[in-house]
PDB file of C-alpha atoms in Angstrom:
ATOM      1  CA  MET A   1      89.833  15.767 121.710  1.00 37.00           C
ATOM      2  CA  GLY A   2      87.332  13.458 120.150  1.00 38.00           C
ATOM      3  CA  THR A   3      87.638  12.416 116.544  1.00 40.00           C
ATOM      4  CA  LEU A   4      84.265  13.201 114.933  1.00 40.00           C
ATOM      5  CA  ASP A   5      84.777  12.706 111.244  1.00 43.00           C
ATOM      6  CA  THR A   6      82.456  13.495 108.372  1.00 45.00           C
ATOM      7  CA  ASP A   7      82.553  13.326 104.589  1.00 54.00           C
ATOM      8  CA  GLU A   8      80.175  16.261 104.420  1.00 77.00           C
ATOM      9  CA  LEU A   9      81.122  19.834 103.899  1.00 96.00           C
ATOM     10  CA  TRP A  10      81.403  21.926 107.076  1.00 98.00           C
ATOM     11  CA  THR A  11      79.907  25.266 107.727  1.00 97.00           C
ATOM     12  CA  LYS A  12      81.479  27.871 110.022  1.00 98.00           C
ATOM     13  CA  SER A  13      78.805  27.351 112.738  1.00 97.00           C
ATOM     14  CA  GLU A  14      79.195  23.535 112.561  1.00 97.00           C
ATOM     15  CA  LEU A  15      82.934  23.810 113.095  1.00 98.00           C
ATOM     16  CA  GLU A  16      82.554  26.265 115.956  1.00 98.00           C
ATOM     17  CA  ASP A  17      80.047  23.997 117.594  1.00 97.00           C
ATOM     18  CA  ALA A  18      82.270  20.923 117.214  1.00 97.00           C
ATOM     19  CA  ILE A  19      85.259  22.758 118.636  1.00 98.00           C
ATOM     20  CA  GLU A  20      83.196  23.997 121.605  1.00 97.00           C
ATOM     21  CA  ARG A  21      82.040  20.423 122.286  1.00 97.00           C
ATOM     22  CA  ASP A  22      85.644  19.095 121.972  1.00 97.00           C
ATOM     23  CA  ALA A  23      84.360  16.873 119.135  1.00 96.00           C
ATOM     24  CA  LEU A  24      86.849  17.768 116.316  1.00 96.00           C
ATOM     25  CA  ALA A  25      90.276  16.194 115.810  1.00 97.00           C
ATOM     26  CA  ASP A  26      93.086  18.399 117.068  1.00 98.00           C
ATOM     27  CA  TRP A  27      94.602  18.982 113.639  1.00 98.00           C
ATOM     28  CA  LYS A  28      91.307  19.956 112.124  1.00 98.00           C
ATOM     29  CA  ALA A  29      90.572  22.485 114.911  1.00 98.00           C
ATOM     30  CA  LEU A  30      94.135  23.856 114.496  1.00 98.00           C
ATOM     31  CA  ARG A  31      93.747  24.216 110.720  1.00 99.00           C
ATOM     32  CA  TYR A  32      90.319  25.933 110.947  1.00 99.00           C
ATOM     33  CA  GLU A  33      91.254  28.246 113.790  1.00 99.00           C
ATOM     34  CA  THR A  34      94.449  29.332 112.047  1.00 99.00           C
ATOM     35  CA  PHE A  35      92.507  30.077 108.856  1.00 99.00           C
ATOM     36  CA  HIS A  36      89.820  31.944 110.769  1.00 98.00           C
ATOM     37  CA  ASP A  37      92.309  34.076 112.685  1.00 98.00           C
ATOM     38  CA  THR A  38      94.090  35.028 109.406  1.00 98.00           C
ATOM     39  CA  MET A  39      90.849  36.065 107.751  1.00 98.00           C
ATOM     40  CA  THR A  40      89.519  38.064 110.685  1.00 97.00           C
ATOM     41  CA  ASP A  41      92.686  39.725 112.005  1.00 96.00           C
ATOM     42  CA  GLU A  42      91.712  43.407 112.399  1.00 94.00           C
ATOM     43  CA  ASN A  43      95.259  44.575 113.207  1.00 94.00           C
ATOM     44  CA  THR A  44      96.614  43.139 109.929  1.00 94.00           C
ATOM     45  CA  PRO A  45      93.651  42.922 107.566  1.00 94.00           C
ATOM     46  CA  TYR A  46      93.877  40.165 104.988  1.00 96.00           C
ATOM     47  CA  PRO A  47      94.152  41.692 101.457  1.00 94.00           C
ATOM     48  CA  CYS A  48      91.119  40.025  99.941  1.00 93.00           C
ATOM     49  CA  TYR A  49      88.210  41.665 101.725  1.00 88.00           C
ATOM     50  CA  PHE A  50      85.822  39.300  99.885  1.00 91.00           C
ATOM     51  CA  ALA A  51      87.475  36.408 101.828  1.00 94.00           C
ATOM     52  CA  VAL A  52      87.228  38.401 105.054  1.00 94.00           C
ATOM     53  CA  GLU A  53      83.559  39.014 104.604  1.00 94.00           C
ATOM     54  CA  ALA A  54      82.895  35.388 103.494  1.00 95.00           C
ATOM     55  CA  GLU A  55      84.491  34.113 106.718  1.00 97.00           C
ATOM     56  CA  ARG A  56      82.641  36.533 108.884  1.00 96.00           C
ATOM     57  CA  ASN A  57      79.277  35.824 107.228  1.00 96.00           C
ATOM     58  CA  GLY A  58      79.674  32.038 107.068  1.00 97.00           C
ATOM     59  CA  TYR A  59      79.802  31.834 103.284  1.00 97.00           C
ATOM     60  CA  PHE A  60      82.747  29.523 103.143  1.00 98.00           C
ATOM     61  CA  ARG A  61      82.421  25.740 103.119  1.00 98.00           C
ATOM     62  CA  TYR A  62      85.276  23.624 104.517  1.00 98.00           C
ATOM     63  CA  THR A  63      86.533  20.092 103.960  1.00 98.00           C
ATOM     64  CA  PHE A  64      89.330  18.347 105.813  1.00 98.00           C
ATOM     65  CA  LEU A  65      91.494  15.776 103.994  1.00 98.00           C
ATOM     66  CA  GLY A  66      94.481  13.582 104.823  1.00 97.00           C
ATOM     67  CA  SER A  67      97.778  13.841 102.990  1.00 98.00           C
ATOM     68  CA  PRO A  68      97.591  15.275  99.459  1.00 98.00           C
ATOM     69  CA  ASP A  69      99.429  12.089  98.403  1.00 98.00           C
ATOM     70  CA  ASP A  70      96.790   9.749  99.906  1.00 98.00           C
ATOM     71  CA  PRO A  71      94.502   8.200  97.252  1.00 97.00           C
ATOM     72  CA  ASN A  72      91.626   8.244  99.721  1.00 96.00           C
ATOM     73  CA  ALA A  73      92.078  11.930 100.354  1.00 97.00           C
ATOM     74  CA  ARG A  74      92.026  12.568  96.567  1.00 96.00           C
ATOM     75  CA  SER A  75      88.806  10.559  96.192  1.00 96.00           C
ATOM     76  CA  ARG A  76      87.187  12.487  99.039  1.00 96.00           C
ATOM     77  CA  LEU A  77      88.323  15.752  97.475  1.00 97.00           C
ATOM     78  CA  THR A  78      86.359  14.749  94.295  1.00 96.00           C
ATOM     79  CA  ASP A  79      83.263  14.006  96.401  1.00 96.00           C
ATOM     80  CA  ALA A  80      83.533  17.254  98.329  1.00 97.00           C
ATOM     81  CA  LEU A  81      83.960  19.378  95.270  1.00 97.00           C
ATOM     82  CA  VAL A  82      81.049  17.791  93.432  1.00 96.00           C
ATOM     83  CA  ALA A  83      78.814  18.382  96.506  1.00 96.00           C
ATOM     84  CA  TYR A  84      79.946  21.934  96.842  1.00 97.00           C
ATOM     85  CA  LEU A  85      79.502  22.874  93.173  1.00 96.00           C
ATOM     86  CA  GLY A  86      76.062  21.336  93.216  1.00 94.00           C
ATOM     87  CA  ASN A  87      74.678  24.020  95.582  1.00 93.00           C
ATOM     88  CA  TYR A  88      77.222  26.915  95.875  1.00 95.00           C
ATOM     89  CA  ARG A  89      74.828  29.406  94.270  1.00 93.00           C
ATOM     90  CA  THR A  90      72.480  28.965  97.246  1.00 94.00           C
ATOM     91  CA  ILE A  91      75.074  29.758  99.882  1.00 95.00           C
ATOM     92  CA  GLY A  92      75.844  33.462  99.484  1.00 88.00           C
ATOM     93  CA  ASP A  93      77.080  36.146  97.128  1.00 85.00           C
ATOM     94  CA  ILE A  94      80.814  35.404  97.705  1.00 90.00           C
ATOM     95  CA  THR A  95      81.499  31.764  98.555  1.00 96.00           C
ATOM     96  CA  SER A  96      84.426  29.401  98.227  1.00 97.00           C
ATOM     97  CA  LEU A  97      85.378  25.896  99.189  1.00 98.00           C
ATOM     98  CA  VAL A  98      88.326  25.843 101.599  1.00 99.00           C
ATOM     99  CA  ILE A  99      90.354  22.619 101.480  1.00 99.00           C
ATOM    100  CA  LEU A 100      92.468  21.977 104.558  1.00 99.00           C
ATOM    101  CA  PHE A 101      94.898  19.077 104.439  1.00 98.00           C
ATOM    102  CA  GLU A 102      96.333  17.254 107.445  1.00 98.00           C
ATOM    103  CA  PRO A 103      99.676  18.771 108.503  1.00 98.00           C
ATOM    104  CA  PRO A 104     102.574  16.632 107.258  1.00 98.00           C
ATOM    105  CA  ALA A 105     104.455  14.529 109.839  1.00 95.00           C
ATOM    106  CA  ARG A 106     107.675  16.258 108.922  1.00 96.00           C
ATOM    107  CA  GLU A 107     108.832  19.387 107.144  1.00 96.00           C
ATOM    108  CA  GLN A 108     108.257  19.299 103.388  1.00 98.00           C
ATOM    109  CA  SER A 109     110.181  21.001 100.620  1.00 98.00           C
ATOM    110  CA  THR A 110     108.741  23.709  98.348  1.00 97.00           C
ATOM    111  CA  GLU A 111     108.960  21.293  95.458  1.00 97.00           C
ATOM    112  CA  THR A 112     106.871  18.736  97.301  1.00 98.00           C
ATOM    113  CA  TYR A 113     104.024  21.243  97.893  1.00 98.00           C
ATOM    114  CA  LYS A 114     104.154  22.214  94.243  1.00 98.00           C
ATOM    115  CA  ARG A 115     104.055  18.639  93.046  1.00 98.00           C
ATOM    116  CA  GLN A 116     101.168  17.801  95.357  1.00 98.00           C
ATOM    117  CA  PHE A 117      99.159  20.801  94.207  1.00 99.00           C
ATOM    118  CA  TRP A 118      99.405  20.113  90.525  1.00 98.00           C
ATOM    119  CA  GLU A 119      98.953  16.365  90.959  1.00 98.00           C
ATOM    120  CA  LEU A 120      95.728  17.051  92.898  1.00 98.00           C
ATOM    121  CA  LEU A 121      94.361  19.142  89.998  1.00 98.00           C
ATOM    122  CA  GLU A 122      95.260  16.564  87.404  1.00 97.00           C
ATOM    123  CA  ASP A 123      93.804  13.754  89.535  1.00 97.00           C
ATOM    124  CA  LEU A 124      90.508  15.773  89.785  1.00 97.00           C
ATOM    125  CA  TRP A 125      90.381  15.823  85.999  1.00 96.00           C
ATOM    126  CA  ASN A 126      90.783  12.020  85.912  1.00 95.00           C
ATOM    127  CA  ARG A 127      87.636  11.848  88.051  1.00 96.00           C
ATOM    128  CA  ASP A 128      85.702  14.702  86.383  1.00 96.00           C
ATOM    129  CA  PRO A 129      82.060  13.615  86.032  1.00 95.00           C
ATOM    130  CA  GLU A 130      81.316  16.191  83.246  1.00 96.00           C
ATOM    131  CA  PRO A 131      82.831  17.148  79.939  1.00 96.00           C
ATOM    132  CA  TRP A 132      84.977  20.244  79.574  1.00 96.00           C
ATOM    133  CA  PRO A 133      82.769  23.337  79.024  1.00 96.00           C
ATOM    134  CA  GLU A 134      82.529  24.354  75.398  1.00 95.00           C
ATOM    135  CA  THR A 135      82.978  28.029  76.350  1.00 95.00           C
ATOM    136  CA  VAL A 136      86.406  27.549  77.883  1.00 96.00           C
ATOM    137  CA  PRO A 137      89.566  26.902  75.812  1.00 95.00           C
ATOM    138  CA  THR A 138      91.323  23.632  76.563  1.00 96.00           C
ATOM    139  CA  ASP A 139      94.826  25.036  76.152  1.00 94.00           C
ATOM    140  CA  PRO A 140      96.244  26.520  79.404  1.00 93.00           C
ATOM    141  CA  ASP A 141      98.274  29.019  77.368  1.00 89.00           C
ATOM    142  CA  HIS A 142      95.092  30.634  76.000  1.00 91.00           C
ATOM    143  CA  PRO A 143      94.326  33.823  77.992  1.00 88.00           C
ATOM    144  CA  MET A 144      90.654  32.759  78.381  1.00 92.00           C
ATOM    145  CA  TRP A 145      91.620  29.375  79.924  1.00 95.00           C
ATOM    146  CA  ARG A 146      90.372  28.526  83.405  1.00 95.00           C
ATOM    147  CA  TYR A 147      90.581  25.383  85.478  1.00 97.00           C
ATOM    148  CA  CYS A 148      87.250  23.555  85.174  1.00 98.00           C
ATOM    149  CA  PHE A 149      85.657  20.666  86.984  1.00 98.00           C
ATOM    150  CA  ALA A 150      82.146  19.244  86.841  1.00 97.00           C
ATOM    151  CA  GLY A 151      81.407  21.763  84.090  1.00 97.00           C
ATOM    152  CA  GLU A 152      82.263  24.741  86.294  1.00 97.00           C
ATOM    153  CA  PRO A 153      85.125  27.265  85.595  1.00 97.00           C
ATOM    154  CA  MET A 154      86.895  28.304  88.715  1.00 97.00           C
ATOM    155  CA  PHE A 155      89.820  30.190  90.303  1.00 96.00           C
ATOM    156  CA  LEU A 156      92.157  28.564  92.774  1.00 97.00           C
ATOM    157  CA  VAL A 157      94.387  29.962  95.499  1.00 98.00           C
ATOM    158  CA  ALA A 158      97.017  27.835  97.176  1.00 98.00           C
ATOM    159  CA  ARG A 159      98.687  28.704 100.448  1.00 99.00           C
ATOM    160  CA  ALA A 160     101.574  26.779 102.036  1.00 99.00           C
ATOM    161  CA  PRO A 161     104.293  26.982 104.704  1.00 98.00           C
ATOM    162  CA  PHE A 162     107.134  27.782 102.240  1.00 98.00           C
ATOM    163  CA  TYR A 163     106.052  31.357 101.756  1.00 98.00           C
ATOM    164  CA  GLU A 164     108.123  33.776 103.839  1.00 95.00           C
ATOM    165  CA  ALA A 165     107.734  37.288 102.404  1.00 97.00           C
ATOM    166  CA  ARG A 166     104.480  36.624 100.531  1.00 97.00           C
ATOM    167  CA  HIS A 167     102.382  36.551 103.710  1.00 98.00           C
ATOM    168  CA  SER A 168      99.052  36.459 101.880  1.00 98.00           C
ATOM    169  CA  ARG A 169     100.007  33.019 100.593  1.00 98.00           C
ATOM    170  CA  TYR A 170     101.473  31.716 103.891  1.00 98.00           C
ATOM    171  CA  THR A 171      99.842  29.183 106.220  1.00 98.00           C
ATOM    172  CA  PRO A 172     101.968  27.288 108.732  1.00 98.00           C
ATOM    173  CA  HIS A 173     100.351  23.857 108.968  1.00 98.00           C
ATOM    174  CA  GLY A 174     100.400  22.376 105.443  1.00 98.00           C
ATOM    175  CA  LEU A 175      98.782  22.798 102.038  1.00 99.00           C
ATOM    176  CA  GLU A 176      95.540  24.770 101.727  1.00 99.00           C
ATOM    177  CA  ILE A 177      93.530  25.319  98.603  1.00 99.00           C
ATOM    178  CA  THR A 178      90.664  27.654  98.121  1.00 98.00           C
ATOM    179  CA  ILE A 179      88.341  27.079  95.182  1.00 98.00           C
ATOM    180  CA  GLN A 180      86.251  29.954  93.945  1.00 96.00           C
ATOM    181  CA  PRO A 181      83.615  29.228  91.259  1.00 96.00           C
ATOM    182  CA  ALA A 182      83.808  31.767  88.496  1.00 92.00           C
ATOM    183  CA  GLY A 183      80.083  32.323  88.946  1.00 88.00           C
ATOM    184  CA  VAL A 184      80.623  34.189  92.197  1.00 88.00           C
ATOM    185  CA  PHE A 185      82.572  36.911  90.322  1.00 80.00           C
ATOM    186  CA  GLU A 186      79.762  37.823  87.921  1.00 77.00           C
ATOM    187  CA  GLY A 187      79.672  41.607  87.725  1.00 61.00           C
ATOM    188  CA  LEU A 188      83.225  41.873  89.087  1.00 59.00           C
ATOM    189  CA  SER A 189      85.231  41.505  85.892  1.00 55.00           C
ATOM    190  CA  GLY A 190      88.293  43.637  85.327  1.00 54.00           C
ATOM    191  CA  MET A 191      86.258  45.595  82.687  1.00 58.00           C
ATOM    192  CA  SER A 192      83.565  46.688  85.121  1.00 57.00           C
ATOM    193  CA  ASP A 193      83.819  49.773  87.403  1.00 63.00           C
ATOM    194  CA  LYS A 194      82.949  47.628  90.390  1.00 65.00           C
ATOM    195  CA  GLY A 195      85.558  45.047  89.530  1.00 64.00           C
ATOM    196  CA  GLN A 196      88.207  47.670  88.959  1.00 71.00           C
ATOM    197  CA  ARG A 197      87.508  49.290  92.387  1.00 75.00           C
ATOM    198  CA  ALA A 198      87.622  45.918  94.068  1.00 75.00           C
ATOM    199  CA  ARG A 199      90.964  45.065  92.460  1.00 78.00           C
ATOM    200  CA  SER A 200      92.439  48.449  93.394  1.00 83.00           C
ATOM    201  CA  THR A 201      91.376  48.036  97.021  1.00 87.00           C
ATOM    202  CA  ILE A 202      92.719  44.483  97.228  1.00 88.00           C
ATOM    203  CA  ARG A 203      96.038  45.430  95.696  1.00 89.00           C
ATOM    204  CA  ASP A 204      96.453  48.383  98.076  1.00 92.00           C
ATOM    205  CA  ARG A 205      95.929  46.116 101.033  1.00 94.00           C
ATOM    206  CA  LEU A 206      98.234  43.486  99.519  1.00 94.00           C
ATOM    207  CA  ALA A 207     101.024  46.106  99.310  1.00 93.00           C
ATOM    208  CA  ASN A 208     100.727  46.654 103.066  1.00 94.00           C
ATOM    209  CA  TYR A 209     100.360  42.927 103.894  1.00 96.00           C
ATOM    210  CA  ASP A 210     103.206  41.280 101.980  1.00 97.00           C
ATOM    211  CA  GLU A 211     106.871  42.035 102.355  1.00 97.00           C
ATOM    212  CA  ILE A 212     107.281  41.636  98.627  1.00 97.00           C
ATOM    213  CA  GLN A 213     105.701  43.382  95.657  1.00 95.00           C
ATOM    214  CA  ARG A 214     102.794  41.855  93.771  1.00 95.00           C
ATOM    215  CA  HIS A 215     104.044  39.113  91.506  1.00 95.00           C
ATOM    216  CA  PRO A 216     104.333  40.086  87.811  1.00 92.00           C
ATOM    217  CA  ASP A 217     102.195  37.067  86.771  1.00 92.00           C
ATOM    218  CA  VAL A 218      99.160  38.450  88.766  1.00 90.00           C
ATOM    219  CA  GLY A 219      96.635  40.062  86.416  1.00 82.00           C
ATOM    220  CA  ASP A 220      93.076  40.078  85.204  1.00 78.00           C
ATOM    221  CA  TYR A 221      91.296  37.202  83.470  1.00 77.00           C
ATOM    222  CA  SER A 222      91.443  37.431  79.699  1.00 70.00           C
ATOM    223  CA  ASP A 223      94.537  39.750  79.784  1.00 75.00           C
ATOM    224  CA  PRO A 224      96.680  38.255  76.918  1.00 71.00           C
ATOM    225  CA  ARG A 225      99.796  39.014  78.998  1.00 75.00           C
ATOM    226  CA  ARG A 226      98.643  36.884  81.940  1.00 79.00           C
ATOM    227  CA  HIS A 227      97.562  33.326  82.576  1.00 90.00           C
ATOM    228  CA  GLU A 228      95.326  32.329  85.419  1.00 92.00           C
ATOM    229  CA  TRP A 229      97.155  29.053  86.151  1.00 95.00           C
ATOM    230  CA  LYS A 230     100.303  30.999  86.966  1.00 95.00           C
ATOM    231  CA  GLN A 231      98.485  32.708  89.800  1.00 95.00           C
ATOM    232  CA  TYR A 232      97.229  29.618  91.525  1.00 97.00           C
ATOM    233  CA  LEU A 233     100.502  28.709  93.348  1.00 97.00           C
ATOM    234  CA  LEU A 234     102.663  31.803  93.105  1.00 97.00           C
ATOM    235  CA  PRO A 235     106.478  31.554  93.447  1.00 95.00           C
ATOM    236  CA  GLU A 236     108.030  32.904  96.655  1.00 94.00           C
ATOM    237  CA  THR A 237     110.140  35.472  94.714  1.00 95.00           C
ATOM    238  CA  ASN A 238     109.238  37.811  91.891  1.00 95.00           C
ATOM    239  CA  GLU A 239     112.182  36.668  89.892  1.00 94.00           C
ATOM    240  CA  GLU A 240     110.694  33.219  89.475  1.00 92.00           C
ATOM    241  CA  SER A 241     107.951  32.232  87.041  1.00 92.00           C
ATOM    242  CA  VAL A 242     106.674  28.936  85.700  1.00 91.00           C
ATOM    243  CA  ALA A 243     107.070  28.955  81.915  1.00 89.00           C
ATOM    244  CA  ARG A 244     104.798  26.072  81.062  1.00 92.00           C
ATOM    245  CA  CYS A 245     101.607  24.907  82.778  1.00 95.00           C
ATOM    246  CA  PRO A 246     102.155  21.560  84.652  1.00 96.00           C
ATOM    247  CA  LEU A 247      98.703  20.486  83.511  1.00 96.00           C
ATOM    248  CA  PRO A 248      98.172  18.919  80.080  1.00 92.00           C
ATOM    249  CA  GLU A 249      95.698  20.320  77.551  1.00 91.00           C
ATOM    250  CA  ARG A 250      92.290  18.778  78.146  1.00 88.00           C
ATOM    251  CA  SER A 251      90.892  16.732  75.315  1.00 73.00           C
TER     252      SER A 251
END
């Protein structure tokens, strides 16, 4: 294949066109096609139907980066996220940024993926162009805390090869992070009827998709018994839980 590279965000149609023209690096085509197949598999429907519809309707934006440990990849992640957050409200009702990293040259340990994920989030903070939003607590242990960047609260979902029974978090070719601005969930809070119906449907589908029960740390935003950061990179087993957020309190 050719090696067309871009620092811009990709749309679904742009990726499909580049793949058709044989103009996308092999690993990028592999990562996108694997993601697409997971989201659109009709025989085994992915639990989050919002994600399924976003992929079908072209509401996702994608960026491809090198190793999570590469300083250049981290710098490009900052640029991609700033660009995405600058216009995500014009894309569609349910949109997310899908970050696909280059597959590692050799098998990595679970701990390596965990370290890379949290280091990426802290590195983003070191490059944050905006102050922390006044409406969001700075202490990760506060139930109303959310990860924020460029003034935008957001929810993150990490998928990686180390998941075996938790299929909804499994991807075979390296680290994947999906960033969902909190603004796309307006009207879908756990207190609203629409939000409660959506969560019920997703959890029913999750029970059929994973070979393990929903992790005890999964819950609704603002629930004093739950913390959002614990849901970003879930443990493989339900007996595991991270006691303290790897991220420091923002000043």
